[in-house]
Coordinates of C-alpha atoms (C1' of nucleotides) in Angstrom, one line a residue:
Chain H
M1 CA 187.9 153.4 43.7
A2 CA 187.7 151.3 46.9
A3 CA 188.1 153.3 50.1
S4 CA 190.6 152.2 52.6
R5 CA 189.2 150.2 55.5
R6 CA 190.6 152.9 57.8
D7 CA 188.8 155.9 56.4
A8 CA 186.5 157.5 59.0
L9 CA 183.8 158.1 56.5
P10 CA 181.9 155.7 54.2
T11 CA 182.0 156.0 50.5
S12 CA 178.8 157.0 48.9
E13 CA 178.4 153.4 47.7
Q14 CA 178.8 152.2 51.2
F15 CA 176.4 154.7 52.5
A16 CA 173.9 153.7 49.9
V17 CA 174.2 150.1 51.0
W18 CA 173.4 151.2 54.5
R19 CA 170.4 153.2 53.5
A20 CA 169.0 150.4 51.4
Y21 CA 169.6 147.9 54.1
I22 CA 168.0 149.8 57.0
Q23 CA 165.1 151.1 55.0
T24 CA 164.3 147.7 53.6
A25 CA 164.5 146.0 57.0
E26 CA 162.0 148.6 58.3
I27 CA 159.6 148.0 55.5
L28 CA 160.0 144.2 56.0
R29 CA 159.2 144.5 59.7
A30 CA 156.2 146.6 59.0
R31 CA 154.8 144.1 56.4
V32 CA 155.2 141.0 58.6
Q33 CA 153.7 142.9 61.5
A34 CA 150.8 144.0 59.4
R35 CA 150.1 140.4 58.4
L36 CA 150.2 139.3 62.0
Q37 CA 147.8 142.1 62.9
A38 CA 145.5 141.3 60.0
D39 CA 145.5 137.5 60.5
S40 CA 145.4 137.3 64.3
N41 CA 144.8 140.8 65.7
L42 CA 148.2 140.6 67.5
S43 CA 151.0 143.0 67.5
D44 CA 154.6 141.9 67.4
G45 CA 154.9 142.7 71.1
D46 CA 151.7 140.7 71.8
Y47 CA 153.2 137.7 70.0
K48 CA 156.5 137.8 71.9
V49 CA 154.7 138.0 75.3
L50 CA 152.3 135.2 74.4
L51 CA 155.2 133.1 73.1
A52 CA 157.2 133.5 76.3
L53 CA 154.2 132.8 78.5
S54 CA 153.3 129.7 76.4
E55 CA 156.7 128.2 77.0
A56 CA 156.7 129.1 80.7
D57 CA 156.1 126.7 83.5
G58 CA 152.4 126.9 84.3
S59 CA 151.8 129.5 81.6
A60 CA 152.8 132.2 84.1
L61 CA 155.9 134.4 84.8
R62 CA 156.7 137.4 86.9
S63 CA 156.6 140.6 85.0
S64 CA 160.4 141.1 85.4
E65 CA 161.2 137.6 84.2
L66 CA 159.1 138.3 81.1
A67 CA 160.9 141.6 80.6
A68 CA 164.3 139.8 80.9
I69 CA 163.4 137.1 78.4
I70 CA 162.1 139.5 75.8
E71 CA 164.7 142.1 76.6
W72 CA 162.3 144.9 77.2
E73 CA 162.4 147.7 79.7
R74 CA 160.2 146.9 82.7
S75 CA 158.1 150.0 82.1
R76 CA 157.5 149.0 78.5
M77 CA 156.4 145.6 79.7
S78 CA 154.1 147.2 82.3
G79 CA 152.3 149.3 79.7
H80 CA 152.1 146.5 77.2
L81 CA 150.7 144.1 79.8
G82 CA 148.1 146.6 80.8
R83 CA 146.8 146.8 77.2
M84 CA 146.9 143.0 76.8
E85 CA 145.0 142.6 80.0
K86 CA 142.3 144.9 78.9
R87 CA 141.9 142.6 75.8
G88 CA 141.8 139.5 78.0
L89 CA 145.0 137.9 76.7
V90 CA 146.7 137.8 80.1
R91 CA 145.8 138.3 83.7
R92 CA 147.9 139.8 86.5
E93 CA 147.6 138.2 89.9
R94 CA 149.1 139.2 93.2
H95 CA 152.2 137.2 93.9
D96 CA 151.9 135.3 97.2
E97 CA 155.5 134.9 98.2
D98 CA 156.6 138.3 97.2
A99 CA 153.8 140.8 97.0
R100 CA 156.0 143.3 95.2
G101 CA 155.9 141.3 92.1
S102 CA 152.8 140.2 90.2
R103 CA 152.3 136.9 88.4
V104 CA 151.4 137.3 84.7
V105 CA 149.2 134.5 83.7
L106 CA 148.2 133.4 80.2
T107 CA 144.4 133.3 79.9
G108 CA 142.6 130.6 77.9
E109 CA 141.8 133.3 75.4
G110 CA 145.4 134.3 75.2
A111 CA 146.5 130.7 74.6
R112 CA 143.9 130.3 71.9
A113 CA 144.9 133.5 70.2
F114 CA 148.5 132.5 70.2
R115 CA 147.9 129.0 68.8
A116 CA 145.8 130.4 66.1
S117 CA 148.4 133.0 65.1
M118 CA 151.4 130.7 64.8
I119 CA 150.8 129.0 61.4
P120 CA 149.8 132.2 59.6
H121 CA 152.8 134.0 61.1
L122 CA 155.2 131.4 59.9
E123 CA 153.6 131.4 56.5
A124 CA 154.0 135.2 56.4
V125 CA 157.7 135.0 57.2
K126 CA 158.1 132.4 54.5
G127 CA 156.2 134.3 51.8
I128 CA 157.5 137.7 52.6
F129 CA 161.1 137.0 53.6
V130 CA 162.4 133.5 52.9
D131 CA 160.9 133.2 49.4
A132 CA 162.7 136.4 48.3
F133 CA 166.1 134.5 48.3
T134 CA 167.9 131.5 46.9
D135 CA 169.4 129.1 49.3
V136 CA 172.8 130.6 48.7
Q137 CA 171.5 134.1 49.4
L138 CA 169.9 132.9 52.7
D139 CA 173.3 131.6 53.7
E140 CA 174.9 134.9 52.8
I141 CA 172.4 136.7 55.0
D142 CA 173.2 134.3 57.8
D143 CA 176.9 135.1 57.4
T144 CA 176.6 138.8 57.2
T145 CA 174.1 138.9 60.1
T146 CA 176.6 136.9 62.1
A147 CA 179.4 139.3 61.2
L148 CA 177.3 142.2 62.1
R149 CA 176.3 140.7 65.5
T150 CA 179.9 140.0 66.2
H151 CA 180.9 143.6 65.3
L152 CA 178.1 144.9 67.6
G153 CA 179.1 142.7 70.5
L154 CA 175.9 140.7 70.3
P155 CA 175.6 137.0 71.1
P156 CA 175.4 134.8 67.9
M157 CA 172.1 133.5 66.7
S158 CA 172.9 131.9 63.4
G159 CA 170.3 129.8 61.6
R160 CA 173.0 127.5 60.3
S161 CA 174.4 126.6 63.7
R162 CA 171.2 124.6 64.4
A163 CA 171.1 122.8 61.0
Chain J
M1 CA 167.2 118.4 55.0
A2 CA 166.5 121.2 52.6
A3 CA 162.9 122.2 52.4
S4 CA 161.3 122.5 49.0
R5 CA 160.9 126.1 47.8
R6 CA 157.2 125.5 47.6
D7 CA 156.6 124.6 51.2
A8 CA 154.2 127.0 52.9
L9 CA 156.2 127.0 56.1
P10 CA 159.8 127.9 56.7
T11 CA 162.3 125.4 58.2
S12 CA 163.5 126.1 61.6
E13 CA 166.8 127.2 60.1
Q14 CA 165.1 129.6 57.7
F15 CA 163.0 131.0 60.6
A16 CA 166.2 131.4 62.7
V17 CA 167.7 133.4 59.8
W18 CA 164.7 135.6 59.8
R19 CA 164.7 136.2 63.6
A20 CA 168.4 137.0 63.6
Y21 CA 168.1 139.3 60.6
I22 CA 165.1 141.3 61.9
Q23 CA 166.4 141.5 65.5
T24 CA 169.9 142.6 64.4
A25 CA 168.5 145.2 62.1
E26 CA 166.4 146.7 64.9
I27 CA 169.4 146.9 67.2
L28 CA 171.5 148.4 64.5
R29 CA 168.9 151.0 63.8
A30 CA 168.6 151.8 67.5
R31 CA 172.4 152.2 67.9
V32 CA 172.8 154.5 64.9
Q33 CA 169.8 156.5 66.1
A34 CA 171.2 156.8 69.6
R35 CA 174.4 158.2 68.2
L36 CA 172.6 160.7 66.0
Q37 CA 170.5 161.8 69.0
A38 CA 173.5 162.1 71.3
D39 CA 175.7 163.9 68.7
S40 CA 173.2 166.2 67.2
N41 CA 169.9 166.0 69.1
L42 CA 168.2 164.8 66.0
S43 CA 166.0 161.7 65.6
D44 CA 166.2 159.5 62.5
G45 CA 163.0 161.1 61.2
D46 CA 164.4 164.6 61.7
Y47 CA 167.5 163.6 59.8
K48 CA 165.6 162.3 56.9
V49 CA 163.4 165.3 56.6
L50 CA 166.4 167.7 56.8
L51 CA 168.3 165.6 54.2
A52 CA 165.4 165.8 51.8
L53 CA 164.9 169.5 52.3
S54 CA 168.6 170.2 52.0
E55 CA 168.7 168.5 48.6
A56 CA 165.5 170.2 47.4
D57 CA 165.4 173.2 45.2
G58 CA 165.2 176.3 47.3
S59 CA 165.4 174.2 50.5
A60 CA 161.6 173.8 50.3
L61 CA 159.2 171.1 49.4
R62 CA 155.5 170.4 49.6
S63 CA 154.6 168.2 52.5
S64 CA 153.3 165.5 50.2
E65 CA 156.5 165.5 48.1
L66 CA 158.5 165.1 51.2
A67 CA 156.3 162.2 52.3
A68 CA 156.8 160.6 48.9
I69 CA 160.6 161.0 49.0
I70 CA 160.9 159.5 52.5
E71 CA 158.1 157.0 51.9
W72 CA 156.0 158.1 54.9
E73 CA 152.3 158.4 55.4
R74 CA 151.1 161.9 55.0
S75 CA 149.7 162.0 58.5
R76 CA 153.0 160.8 59.9
M77 CA 154.8 163.6 58.1
S78 CA 152.2 166.1 59.3
G79 CA 152.8 165.2 63.0
H80 CA 156.5 165.1 62.6
L81 CA 156.7 168.5 60.9
G82 CA 154.6 169.9 63.7
R83 CA 157.2 168.8 66.2
M84 CA 160.1 170.0 64.0
E85 CA 158.4 173.3 63.5
K86 CA 158.1 173.7 67.3
R87 CA 161.8 173.2 67.6
G88 CA 162.5 175.8 64.8
L89 CA 164.0 173.3 62.3
V90 CA 161.4 173.9 59.6
R91 CA 158.7 176.4 58.8
R92 CA 155.4 175.8 57.0
E93 CA 154.2 178.5 54.6
R94 CA 151.0 178.8 52.7
H95 CA 151.5 177.7 49.1
D96 CA 150.5 180.4 46.7
E97 CA 149.6 178.4 43.6
D98 CA 147.7 175.8 45.4
A99 CA 146.5 176.8 48.8
R100 CA 145.6 173.3 49.7
G101 CA 149.3 172.4 50.1
S102 CA 151.8 174.0 52.3
R103 CA 155.4 174.7 51.5
V104 CA 157.8 173.2 54.0
V105 CA 160.9 175.4 54.3
L106 CA 164.2 174.6 55.9
T107 CA 165.1 177.3 58.4
G108 CA 168.6 178.6 59.0
E109 CA 168.6 176.8 62.2
G110 CA 167.5 173.6 60.5
A111 CA 170.2 173.9 57.9
R112 CA 172.8 174.5 60.6
A113 CA 171.7 171.5 62.6
F114 CA 171.8 169.3 59.6
R115 CA 175.2 170.4 58.5
A116 CA 176.6 169.8 62.0
S117 CA 175.0 166.3 62.1
M118 CA 176.3 165.0 58.8
I119 CA 179.9 164.1 59.6
P120 CA 179.2 162.5 62.9
H121 CA 176.4 160.6 61.4
L122 CA 178.5 159.3 58.5
E123 CA 181.2 158.3 60.9
A124 CA 178.6 156.4 63.0
V125 CA 177.4 154.5 60.0
K126 CA 180.9 153.7 59.0
G127 CA 181.9 152.5 62.4
I128 CA 178.8 150.7 63.4
F129 CA 177.7 149.2 60.1
V130 CA 180.3 149.3 57.3
D131 CA 183.3 148.3 59.3
A132 CA 181.5 145.1 60.3
F133 CA 182.0 143.7 56.8
T134 CA 184.5 142.8 54.1
D135 CA 184.0 144.3 50.7
V136 CA 182.6 141.0 49.5
Q137 CA 180.1 140.9 52.3
L138 CA 179.0 144.4 51.6
D139 CA 178.4 143.4 48.0
E140 CA 176.4 140.4 49.2
I141 CA 174.3 142.7 51.4
D142 CA 173.7 144.9 48.4
D143 CA 172.6 141.8 46.4
T144 CA 170.3 140.3 49.0
T145 CA 168.8 143.7 49.8
T146 CA 168.1 144.2 46.1
A147 CA 166.5 140.7 45.9
L148 CA 164.3 141.5 48.9
R149 CA 163.2 144.8 47.5
T150 CA 162.3 143.2 44.2
H151 CA 160.4 140.5 46.1
L152 CA 158.5 143.2 48.1
G153 CA 157.8 145.2 45.0
L154 CA 159.9 148.1 46.1
P155 CA 161.9 150.3 43.7
P156 CA 165.6 149.4 43.6
M157 CA 168.2 151.5 45.6
S158 CA 171.4 149.5 45.2
G159 CA 174.7 151.0 46.3
R160 CA 176.5 149.4 43.4
S161 CA 174.4 151.0 40.7
R162 CA 175.9 154.3 41.5
A163 CA 179.5 153.0 41.7
Chain F
dG1 C1' 159.6 147.4 116.7
dG2 C1' 161.3 151.2 113.6
dT3 C1' 164.2 152.9 109.9
dG4 C1' 167.0 153.0 105.9
dT5 C1' 168.0 150.8 101.6
dG6 C1' 167.1 147.9 97.6
dT7 C1' 163.8 145.9 94.4
dA8 C1' 159.3 145.1 91.6
dA9 C1' 156.3 147.3 89.2
dT10 C1' 153.5 151.2 87.9
dT11 C1' 152.8 155.9 86.5
dG12 C1' 153.4 160.3 84.0
dA13 C1' 155.2 163.0 80.4
dC14 C1' 156.5 162.9 76.2
dA15 C1' 158.1 161.3 71.2
dT16 C1' 156.8 158.4 67.6
dG17 C1' 153.8 155.5 64.5
dT18 C1' 149.2 154.0 62.1
dA19 C1' 144.4 154.4 60.5
dA20 C1' 140.3 156.8 59.8
dA21 C1' 137.7 161.0 59.8
dT22 C1' 137.7 165.7 58.8
dC23 C1' 138.6 170.2 56.6
dA24 C1' 139.9 173.2 53.0
dT25 C1' 140.6 173.9 48.4
dG26 C1' 140.8 172.8 43.6
dT27 C1' 138.7 170.8 39.3
dC28 C1' 135.3 169.7 36.2
dA29 C1' 130.9 168.3 34.1
dG30 C1' 126.5 170.1 33.2
Chain X
dC1 C1' 127.8 179.2 38.1
dT2 C1' 127.4 175.1 41.0
dG3 C1' 127.4 170.9 43.0
dA4 C1' 129.9 166.4 43.0
dC5 C1' 134.1 164.6 43.4
dA6 C1' 139.3 164.6 43.9
dT7 C1' 143.3 166.0 46.4
dG8 C1' 146.5 168.1 50.1
dA9 C1' 147.0 168.3 54.6
dT10 C1' 145.6 168.2 59.4
dT11 C1' 143.2 166.2 63.2
dT12 C1' 141.8 162.6 66.3
dA13 C1' 142.2 158.5 68.6
dC14 C1' 144.9 155.2 69.9
dA15 C1' 149.1 151.8 70.1
dT16 C1' 153.8 151.8 70.9
dG17 C1' 158.4 153.3 72.9
dT18 C1' 161.7 155.8 76.3
dC19 C1' 163.0 157.9 80.5
dA20 C1' 162.5 159.7 85.1
dA21 C1' 159.8 159.7 89.2
dT22 C1' 156.9 157.2 92.3
dT23 C1' 154.6 153.6 94.9
dA24 C1' 154.6 149.3 97.4
dC25 C1' 156.7 145.9 99.5
dA26 C1' 160.9 143.2 101.5
dC27 C1' 164.7 142.8 104.3
dA28 C1' 168.6 143.8 107.2
dC29 C1' 170.4 146.2 110.8
dC30 C1' 170.0 149.0 115.0

DNA sequence: GGTGTGTAATTGACATGTAAATCATGTCAG
DNA sequence: CTGACATGATTTACATGTCAATTACACACC
């Protein structure tokens, strides 16, 4: 008995799809994160920060630029950078031109940690996520993710568009 | 340029599918959670606990049973129950037969909060998630989620199996 | 030069998550 | 009985996330 598209409430089947989807995605995230942590002693957040800094001109960015790239709150970035600085992955320097902002600089140790983490991280994504599916299923995921992003008003980021 | 199934690393297209999938799922979770919080002042965790207790015999469960149902660490459950107890949503009683365990009991206030939250929450899931897709796409999500759960060694929880 | 306003970033207070250690109780071999 | 071990749950320590308040500086206008 298919429910009308206009019903305000989901059918129990639809709700079950939601529950399975969201719970599975959570577990997936946790597994990949755990591998990154075990292989490279980096959290997901660490990885994003290191990635952004690696790609930045001079391996340095202002904290707010970093926050904008990663789409984090500034306060979240602030706390995270504090922890990363304590571990020697980044360094914060006073910004000469505008002393309100600080320059976040990738340290040699940070760059080394990031380089060492990349291959294992990609392998983990392959083994944990990609290998679960057939090529057709991966395309379906691409489609449904795109549909969802459109519905949510998010910019597209399809994998197929770059093929 | 399809990559062999056996390559250790994902293609850039495959990796893009991963990034889109995981990022979109996060945003989705955050949106539904925000609605639940705004409508009912409950977190996702609160809702899960209340749901499990509501369905339980006598509106009570042992803490470890609750943890097993929701698939949480026991320590996580412990901390969460502490916060929920402070807000009057649940109560912990000494278990008579086995004094190691405690009985987690749904309070009247907890039951009321849960009942009040259900309809808005279902509406949110419908509007934010279900309505993004065609029926065919929802079936595809069900399929790919099932494939992923199998790959991850998780028990199945398909929406179609209950249709 | 001061003073108000905006902006960059940090701080503080809390909720949430994970892992390891601890505590209390139960169970069972001897 | 009793001592070793198993089990249920909490505690502790810390990482992570959000929000509101605060600090430090820049800049424009008088």
